[in-house]
PDB file of C-alpha atoms in Angstrom:
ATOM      1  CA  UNK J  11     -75.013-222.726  40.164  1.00 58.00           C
ATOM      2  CA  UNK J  12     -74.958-220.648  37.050  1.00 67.00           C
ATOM      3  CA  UNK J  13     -75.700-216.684  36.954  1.00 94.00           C
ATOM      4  CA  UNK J  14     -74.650-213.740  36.885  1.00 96.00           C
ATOM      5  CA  UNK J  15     -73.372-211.609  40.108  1.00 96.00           C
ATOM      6  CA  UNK J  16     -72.867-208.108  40.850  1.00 96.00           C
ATOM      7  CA  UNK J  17     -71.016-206.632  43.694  1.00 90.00           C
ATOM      8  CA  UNK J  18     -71.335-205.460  46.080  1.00 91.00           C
ATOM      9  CA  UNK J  19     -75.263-204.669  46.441  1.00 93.00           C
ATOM     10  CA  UNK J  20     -74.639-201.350  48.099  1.00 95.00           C
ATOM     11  CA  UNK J  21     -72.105-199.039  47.630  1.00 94.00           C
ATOM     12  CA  UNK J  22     -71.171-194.830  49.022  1.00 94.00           C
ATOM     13  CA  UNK J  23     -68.527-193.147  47.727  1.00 92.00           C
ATOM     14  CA  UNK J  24     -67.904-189.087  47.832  1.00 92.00           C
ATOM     15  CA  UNK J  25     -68.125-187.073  45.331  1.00 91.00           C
ATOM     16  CA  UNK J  26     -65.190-186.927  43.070  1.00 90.00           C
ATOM     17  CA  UNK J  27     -63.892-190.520  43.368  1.00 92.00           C
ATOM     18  CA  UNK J  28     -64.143-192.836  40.910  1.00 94.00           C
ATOM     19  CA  UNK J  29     -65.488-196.663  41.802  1.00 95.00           C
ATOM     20  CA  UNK J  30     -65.963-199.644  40.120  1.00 96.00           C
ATOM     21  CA  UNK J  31     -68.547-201.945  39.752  1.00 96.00           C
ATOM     22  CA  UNK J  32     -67.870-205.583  39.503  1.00 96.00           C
ATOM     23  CA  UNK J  33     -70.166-207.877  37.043  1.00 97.00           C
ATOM     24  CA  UNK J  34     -68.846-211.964  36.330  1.00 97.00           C
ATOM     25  CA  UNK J  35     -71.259-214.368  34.868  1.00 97.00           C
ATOM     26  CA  UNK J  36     -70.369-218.272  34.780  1.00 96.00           C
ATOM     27  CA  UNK J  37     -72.876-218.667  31.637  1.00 95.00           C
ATOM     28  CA  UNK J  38     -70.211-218.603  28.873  1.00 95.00           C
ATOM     29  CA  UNK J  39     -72.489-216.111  27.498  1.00 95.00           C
ATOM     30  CA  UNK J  40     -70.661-213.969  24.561  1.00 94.00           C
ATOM     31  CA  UNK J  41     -73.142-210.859  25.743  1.00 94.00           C
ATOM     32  CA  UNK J  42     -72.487-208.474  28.241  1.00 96.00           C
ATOM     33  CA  UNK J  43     -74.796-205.142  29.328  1.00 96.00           C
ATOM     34  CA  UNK J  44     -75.082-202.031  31.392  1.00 98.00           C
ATOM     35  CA  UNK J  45     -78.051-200.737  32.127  1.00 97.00           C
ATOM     36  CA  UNK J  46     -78.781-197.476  34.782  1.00 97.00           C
ATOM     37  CA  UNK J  47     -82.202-196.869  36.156  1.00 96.00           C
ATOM     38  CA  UNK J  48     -83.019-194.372  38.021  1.00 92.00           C
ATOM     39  CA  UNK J  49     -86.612-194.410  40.324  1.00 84.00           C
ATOM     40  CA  UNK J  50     -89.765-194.596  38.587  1.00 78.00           C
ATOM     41  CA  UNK J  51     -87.511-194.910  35.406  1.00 81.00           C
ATOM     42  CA  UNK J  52     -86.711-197.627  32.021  1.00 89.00           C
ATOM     43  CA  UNK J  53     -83.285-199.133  31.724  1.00 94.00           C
ATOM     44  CA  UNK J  54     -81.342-196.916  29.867  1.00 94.00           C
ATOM     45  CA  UNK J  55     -77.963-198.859  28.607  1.00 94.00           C
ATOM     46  CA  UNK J  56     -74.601-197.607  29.318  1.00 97.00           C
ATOM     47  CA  UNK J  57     -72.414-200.075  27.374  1.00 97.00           C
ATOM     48  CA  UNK J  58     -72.608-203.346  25.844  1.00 95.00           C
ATOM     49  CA  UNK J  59     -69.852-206.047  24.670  1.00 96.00           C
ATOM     50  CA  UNK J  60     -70.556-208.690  21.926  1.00 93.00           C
ATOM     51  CA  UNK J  61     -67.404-210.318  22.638  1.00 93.00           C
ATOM     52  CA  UNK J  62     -64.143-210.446  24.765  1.00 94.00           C
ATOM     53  CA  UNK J  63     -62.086-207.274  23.705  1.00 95.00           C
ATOM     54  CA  UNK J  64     -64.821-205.503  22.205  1.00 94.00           C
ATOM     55  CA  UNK J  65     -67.399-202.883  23.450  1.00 96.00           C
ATOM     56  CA  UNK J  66     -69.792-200.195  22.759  1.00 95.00           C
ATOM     57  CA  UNK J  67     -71.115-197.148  24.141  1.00 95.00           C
ATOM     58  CA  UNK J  68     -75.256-197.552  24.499  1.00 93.00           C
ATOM     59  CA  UNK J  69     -77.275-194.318  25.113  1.00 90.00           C
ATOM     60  CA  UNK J  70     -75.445-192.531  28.419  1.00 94.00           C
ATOM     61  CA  UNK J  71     -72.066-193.585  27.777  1.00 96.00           C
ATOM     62  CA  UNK J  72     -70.746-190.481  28.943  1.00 96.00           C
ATOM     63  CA  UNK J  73     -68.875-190.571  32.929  1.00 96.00           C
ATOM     64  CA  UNK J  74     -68.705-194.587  32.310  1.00 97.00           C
ATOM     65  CA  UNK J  75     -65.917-196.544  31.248  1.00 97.00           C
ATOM     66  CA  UNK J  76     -66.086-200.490  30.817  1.00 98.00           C
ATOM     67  CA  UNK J  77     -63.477-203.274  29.814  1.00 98.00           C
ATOM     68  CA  UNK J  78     -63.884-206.714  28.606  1.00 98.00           C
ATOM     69  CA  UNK J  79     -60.917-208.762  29.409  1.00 97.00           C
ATOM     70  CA  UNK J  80     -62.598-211.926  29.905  1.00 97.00           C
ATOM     71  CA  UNK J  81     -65.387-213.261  28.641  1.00 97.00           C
ATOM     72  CA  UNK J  82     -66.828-213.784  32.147  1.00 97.00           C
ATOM     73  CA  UNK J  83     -66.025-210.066  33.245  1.00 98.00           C
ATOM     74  CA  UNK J  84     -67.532-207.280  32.491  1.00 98.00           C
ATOM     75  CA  UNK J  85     -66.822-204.096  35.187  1.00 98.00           C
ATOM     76  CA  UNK J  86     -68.037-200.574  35.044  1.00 98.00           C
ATOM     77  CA  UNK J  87     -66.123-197.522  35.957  1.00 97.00           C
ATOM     78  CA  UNK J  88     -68.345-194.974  37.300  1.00 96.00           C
ATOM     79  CA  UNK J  89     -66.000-191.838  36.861  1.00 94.00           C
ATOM     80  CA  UNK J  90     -65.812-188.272  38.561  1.00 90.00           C
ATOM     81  CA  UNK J  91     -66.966-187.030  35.170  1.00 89.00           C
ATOM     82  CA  UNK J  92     -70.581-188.598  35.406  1.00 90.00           C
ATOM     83  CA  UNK J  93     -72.843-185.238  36.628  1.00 90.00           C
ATOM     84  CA  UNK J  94     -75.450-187.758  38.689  1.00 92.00           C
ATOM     85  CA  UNK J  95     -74.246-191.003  39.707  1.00 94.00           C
ATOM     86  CA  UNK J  96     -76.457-191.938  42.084  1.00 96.00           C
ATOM     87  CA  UNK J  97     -78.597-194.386  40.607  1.00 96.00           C
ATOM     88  CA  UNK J  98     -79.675-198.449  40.537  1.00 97.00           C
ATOM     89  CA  UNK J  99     -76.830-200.016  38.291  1.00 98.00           C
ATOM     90  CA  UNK J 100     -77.843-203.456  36.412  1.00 98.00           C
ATOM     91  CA  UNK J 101     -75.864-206.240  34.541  1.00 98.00           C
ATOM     92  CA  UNK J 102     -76.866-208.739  32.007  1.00 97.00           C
ATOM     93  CA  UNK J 103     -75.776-211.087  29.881  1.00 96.00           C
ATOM     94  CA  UNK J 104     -77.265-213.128  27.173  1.00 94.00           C
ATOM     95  CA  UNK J 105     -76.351-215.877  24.676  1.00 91.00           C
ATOM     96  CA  UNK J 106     -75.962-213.421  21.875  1.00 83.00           C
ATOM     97  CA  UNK J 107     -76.958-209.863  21.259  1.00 75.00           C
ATOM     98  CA  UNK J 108     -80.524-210.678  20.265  1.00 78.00           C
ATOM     99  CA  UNK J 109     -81.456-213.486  22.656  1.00 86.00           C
ATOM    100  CA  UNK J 110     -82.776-213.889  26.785  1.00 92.00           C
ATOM    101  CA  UNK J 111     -81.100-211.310  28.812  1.00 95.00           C
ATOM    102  CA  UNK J 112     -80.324-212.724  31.934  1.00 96.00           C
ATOM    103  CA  UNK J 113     -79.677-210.166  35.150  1.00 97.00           C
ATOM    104  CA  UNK J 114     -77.740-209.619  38.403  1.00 97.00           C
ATOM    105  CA  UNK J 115     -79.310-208.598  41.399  1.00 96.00           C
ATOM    106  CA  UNK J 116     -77.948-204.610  40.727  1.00 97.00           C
ATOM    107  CA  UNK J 117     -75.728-202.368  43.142  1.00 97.00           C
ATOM    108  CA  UNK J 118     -77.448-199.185  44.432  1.00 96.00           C
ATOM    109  CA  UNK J 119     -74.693-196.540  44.099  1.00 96.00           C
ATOM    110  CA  UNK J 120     -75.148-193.408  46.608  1.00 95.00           C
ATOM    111  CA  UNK J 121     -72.595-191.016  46.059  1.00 92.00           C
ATOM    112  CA  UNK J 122     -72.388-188.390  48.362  1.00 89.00           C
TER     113      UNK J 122
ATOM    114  CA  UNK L   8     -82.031-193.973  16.972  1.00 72.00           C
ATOM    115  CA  UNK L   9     -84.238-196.656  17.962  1.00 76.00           C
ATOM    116  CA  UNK L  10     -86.999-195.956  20.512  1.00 86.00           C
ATOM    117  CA  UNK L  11     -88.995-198.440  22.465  1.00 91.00           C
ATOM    118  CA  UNK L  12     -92.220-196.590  24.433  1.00 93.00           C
ATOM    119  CA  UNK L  13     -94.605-198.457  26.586  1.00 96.00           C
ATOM    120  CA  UNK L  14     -98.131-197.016  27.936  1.00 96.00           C
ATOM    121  CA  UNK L  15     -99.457-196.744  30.545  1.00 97.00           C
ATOM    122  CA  UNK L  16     -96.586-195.676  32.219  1.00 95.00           C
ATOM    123  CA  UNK L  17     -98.934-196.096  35.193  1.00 96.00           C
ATOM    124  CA  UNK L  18    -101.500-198.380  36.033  1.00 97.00           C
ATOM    125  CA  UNK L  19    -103.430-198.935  39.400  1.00 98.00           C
ATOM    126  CA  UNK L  20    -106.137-201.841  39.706  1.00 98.00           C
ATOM    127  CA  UNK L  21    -108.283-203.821  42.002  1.00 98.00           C
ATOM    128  CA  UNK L  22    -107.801-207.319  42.055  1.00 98.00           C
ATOM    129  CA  UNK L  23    -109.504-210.002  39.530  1.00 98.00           C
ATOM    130  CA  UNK L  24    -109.211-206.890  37.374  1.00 98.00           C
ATOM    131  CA  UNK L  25    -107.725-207.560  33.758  1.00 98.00           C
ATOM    132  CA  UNK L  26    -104.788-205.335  32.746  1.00 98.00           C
ATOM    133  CA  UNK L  27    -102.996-204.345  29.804  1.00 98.00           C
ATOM    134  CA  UNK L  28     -99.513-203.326  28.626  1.00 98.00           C
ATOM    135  CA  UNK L  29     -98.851-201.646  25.243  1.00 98.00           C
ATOM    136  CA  UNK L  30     -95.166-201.656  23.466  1.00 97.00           C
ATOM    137  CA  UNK L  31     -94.146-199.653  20.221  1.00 96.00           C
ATOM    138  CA  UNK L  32     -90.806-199.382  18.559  1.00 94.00           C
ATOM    139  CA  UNK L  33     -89.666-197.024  16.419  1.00 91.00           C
ATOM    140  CA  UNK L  34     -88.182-199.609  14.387  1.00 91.00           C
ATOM    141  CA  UNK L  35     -89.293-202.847  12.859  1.00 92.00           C
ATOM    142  CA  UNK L  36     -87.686-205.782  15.651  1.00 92.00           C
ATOM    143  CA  UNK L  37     -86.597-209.484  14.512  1.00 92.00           C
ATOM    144  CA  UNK L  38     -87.877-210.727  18.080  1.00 94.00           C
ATOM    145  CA  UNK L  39     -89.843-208.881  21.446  1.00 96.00           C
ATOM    146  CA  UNK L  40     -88.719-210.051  24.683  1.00 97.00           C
ATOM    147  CA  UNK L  41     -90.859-209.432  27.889  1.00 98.00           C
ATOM    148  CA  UNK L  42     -89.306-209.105  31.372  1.00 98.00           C
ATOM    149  CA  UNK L  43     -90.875-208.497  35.032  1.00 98.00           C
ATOM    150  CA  UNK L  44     -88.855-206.597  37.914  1.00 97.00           C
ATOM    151  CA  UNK L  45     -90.878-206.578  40.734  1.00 96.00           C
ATOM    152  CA  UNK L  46     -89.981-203.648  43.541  1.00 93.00           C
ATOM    153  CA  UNK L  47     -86.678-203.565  44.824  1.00 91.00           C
ATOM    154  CA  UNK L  48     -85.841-206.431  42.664  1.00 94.00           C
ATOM    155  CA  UNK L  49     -84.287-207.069  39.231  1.00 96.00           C
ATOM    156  CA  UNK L  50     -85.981-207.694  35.977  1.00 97.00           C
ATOM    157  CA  UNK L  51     -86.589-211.724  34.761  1.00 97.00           C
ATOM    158  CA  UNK L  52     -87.138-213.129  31.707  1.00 97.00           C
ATOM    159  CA  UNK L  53     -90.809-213.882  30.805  1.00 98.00           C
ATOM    160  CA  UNK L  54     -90.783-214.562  27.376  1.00 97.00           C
ATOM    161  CA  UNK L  55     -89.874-214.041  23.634  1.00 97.00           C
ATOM    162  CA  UNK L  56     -92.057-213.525  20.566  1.00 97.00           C
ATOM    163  CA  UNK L  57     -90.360-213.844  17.014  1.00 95.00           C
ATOM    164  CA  UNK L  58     -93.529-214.275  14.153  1.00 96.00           C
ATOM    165  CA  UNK L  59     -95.697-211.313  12.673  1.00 96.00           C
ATOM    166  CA  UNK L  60     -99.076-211.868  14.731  1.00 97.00           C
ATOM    167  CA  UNK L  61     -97.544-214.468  17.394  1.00 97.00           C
ATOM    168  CA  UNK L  62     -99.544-214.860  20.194  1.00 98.00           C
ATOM    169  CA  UNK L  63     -98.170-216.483  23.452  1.00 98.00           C
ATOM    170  CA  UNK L  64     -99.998-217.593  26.707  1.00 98.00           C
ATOM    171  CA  UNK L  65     -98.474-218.130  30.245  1.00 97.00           C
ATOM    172  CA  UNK L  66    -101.034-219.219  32.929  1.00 97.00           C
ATOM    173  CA  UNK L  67    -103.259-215.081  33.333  1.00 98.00           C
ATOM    174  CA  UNK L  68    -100.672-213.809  31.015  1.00 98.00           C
ATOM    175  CA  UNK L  69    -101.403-213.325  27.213  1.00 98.00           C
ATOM    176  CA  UNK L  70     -98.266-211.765  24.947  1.00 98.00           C
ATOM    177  CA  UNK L  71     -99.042-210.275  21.025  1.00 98.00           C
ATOM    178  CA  UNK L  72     -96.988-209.584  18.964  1.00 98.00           C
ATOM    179  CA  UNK L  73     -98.195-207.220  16.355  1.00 97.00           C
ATOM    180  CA  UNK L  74     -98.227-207.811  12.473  1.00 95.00           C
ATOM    181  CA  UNK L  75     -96.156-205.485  11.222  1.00 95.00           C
ATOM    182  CA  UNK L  76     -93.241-206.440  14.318  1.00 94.00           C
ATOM    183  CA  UNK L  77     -92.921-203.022  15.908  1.00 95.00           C
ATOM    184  CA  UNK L  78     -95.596-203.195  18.544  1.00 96.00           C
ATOM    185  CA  UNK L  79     -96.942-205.811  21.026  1.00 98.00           C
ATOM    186  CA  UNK L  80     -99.345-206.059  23.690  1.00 98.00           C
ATOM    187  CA  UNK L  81     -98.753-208.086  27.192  1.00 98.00           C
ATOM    188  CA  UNK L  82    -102.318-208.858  28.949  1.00 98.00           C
ATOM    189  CA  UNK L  83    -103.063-210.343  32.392  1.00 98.00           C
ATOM    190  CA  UNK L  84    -106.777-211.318  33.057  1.00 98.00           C
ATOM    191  CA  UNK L  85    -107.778-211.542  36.530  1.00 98.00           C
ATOM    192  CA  UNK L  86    -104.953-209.929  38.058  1.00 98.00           C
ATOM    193  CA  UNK L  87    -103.665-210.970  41.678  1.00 98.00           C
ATOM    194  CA  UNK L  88    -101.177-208.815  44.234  1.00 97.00           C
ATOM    195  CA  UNK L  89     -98.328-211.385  42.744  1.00 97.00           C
ATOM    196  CA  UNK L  90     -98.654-209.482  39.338  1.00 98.00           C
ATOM    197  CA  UNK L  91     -97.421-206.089  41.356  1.00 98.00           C
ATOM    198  CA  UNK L  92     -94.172-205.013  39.649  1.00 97.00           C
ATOM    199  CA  UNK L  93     -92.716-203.464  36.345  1.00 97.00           C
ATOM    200  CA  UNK L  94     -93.153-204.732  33.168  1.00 98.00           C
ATOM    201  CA  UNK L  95     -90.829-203.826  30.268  1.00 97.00           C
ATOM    202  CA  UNK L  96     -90.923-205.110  26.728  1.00 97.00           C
ATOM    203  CA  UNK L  97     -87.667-205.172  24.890  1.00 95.00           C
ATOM    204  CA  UNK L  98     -85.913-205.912  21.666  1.00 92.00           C
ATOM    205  CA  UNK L  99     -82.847-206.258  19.955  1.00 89.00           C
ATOM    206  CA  UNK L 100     -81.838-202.876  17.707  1.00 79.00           C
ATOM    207  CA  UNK L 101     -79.030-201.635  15.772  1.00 73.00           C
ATOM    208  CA  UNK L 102     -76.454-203.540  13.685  1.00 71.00           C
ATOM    209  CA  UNK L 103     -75.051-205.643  16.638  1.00 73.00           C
ATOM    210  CA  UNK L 104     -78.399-206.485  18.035  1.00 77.00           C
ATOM    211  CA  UNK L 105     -77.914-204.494  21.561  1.00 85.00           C
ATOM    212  CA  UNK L 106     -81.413-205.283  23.665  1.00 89.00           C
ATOM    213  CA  UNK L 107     -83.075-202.174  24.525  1.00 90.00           C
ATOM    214  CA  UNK L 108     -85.730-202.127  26.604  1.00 92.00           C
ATOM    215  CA  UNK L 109     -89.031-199.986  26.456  1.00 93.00           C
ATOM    216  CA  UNK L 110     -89.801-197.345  29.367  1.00 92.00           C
ATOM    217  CA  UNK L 111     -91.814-199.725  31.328  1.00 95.00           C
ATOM    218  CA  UNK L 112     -95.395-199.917  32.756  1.00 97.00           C
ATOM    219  CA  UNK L 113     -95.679-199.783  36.815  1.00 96.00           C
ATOM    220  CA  UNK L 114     -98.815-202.048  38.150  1.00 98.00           C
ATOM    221  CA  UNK L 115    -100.248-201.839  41.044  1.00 98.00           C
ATOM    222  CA  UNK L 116    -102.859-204.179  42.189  1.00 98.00           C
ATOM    223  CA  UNK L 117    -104.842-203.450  45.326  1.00 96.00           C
ATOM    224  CA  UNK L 118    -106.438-206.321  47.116  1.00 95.00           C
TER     225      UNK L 118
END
């Protein structure tokens, strides 16, 4: 089956430690997104990636980091340096930049 | 830079009720994509409008898209408790086309 999955669906860490967020999509889609929402709240994007090796901050890039190795891989670095991390995290991809966004099921980050 | 706002941010219904979404950018967009996330759940595709004055129809659901491209309108007549869920309009902005989506509109639909 084709999609896009996140893992893992839940995830604690402590406070100070970074963790990473895994995203791989089996679409061949060039497009790659971030997105953080927090309850009640929009999707705000972190970072997006038009192509392998390339990547750009979106509107809260700030605590994140990302990397684009493969085009089927995008993960996100939640670092110590992000004030709130607690949040819903959400991945997409999509043909091209301007085109259906497709979406993994999220990870729920609790940091503690 | 580019902003996306949806109202209601809210809305609360009885069902067979009609309801209605409204979506303005800051910014004049080449296409408007709509998406659903229902609670606890993940937002999905529901369609994409790319002419001035398009108008769409899915089943209840009826998508504008406004004239000038920088607003749109999604409407659901007779509404059921399957409707119940977030709606967010979104479109692609900046010179690389990143999709950004609008703050969203929360329906509830009581039975």
């Amino acid at each position: 089956d084709g999609g896009i999955t996140q893992s893992p669906k839940y995830l604690f860490r402590k406070e100070g430690q970074n963790v990473t967020l895994s995203c791989e999509q089996n679409l061949n889609h060039d497009a790659m997104y971030w997105y953080r929402q927090d309850p009640g709240q929009g999707l705000r994007l972190i970072y997006y990636s038009q192509i392998v090796n390339d990547f750009q901050k979106g509107d809260i890039a700030e605590g994140y980091s990302v990397s684009r190795e493969k085009k089927e891989s995008f993960p996100l670095t939640v670092t110590s340096a992000q004030k709130n991390p607690t949040a819903f995290y959400l991945c997409a991809s999509s043909i091209e930049g301007n085109t259906e966004a497709f979406f993994g099921q999220g990870t729920r980050l609790t940091v503690v | 830079g580019q902003q996306v706002m949806q109202i209601p941010q809210y809305q609360h219904v009885q069902e067979g009720e009609d309801f209605t979404t409204y979506c303005n950018s800051s910014t004049t967009l080449s296409n408007i994509q709509w998406y659903k996330q229902r609670p606890g759940g993940h937002p999905v595709f529901l369609i994409q409008l790319v002419k001035s004055g398009e108008v769409k129809k899915q089943k209840r659901l009826t998508f504008q898209f406004g004239e000038a491209k920088k607003n749109s309108s999604l409407h659901i007549t007779a509404t059921q408790t399957t409707d119940v869920g977030t709606y967010f309009c979104a479109g692609p902005g900046g010179a690389t086309n990143k999709l950004i989506f609008g703050t969203g509109t929360l329906l509830a639909v009581q039975p």
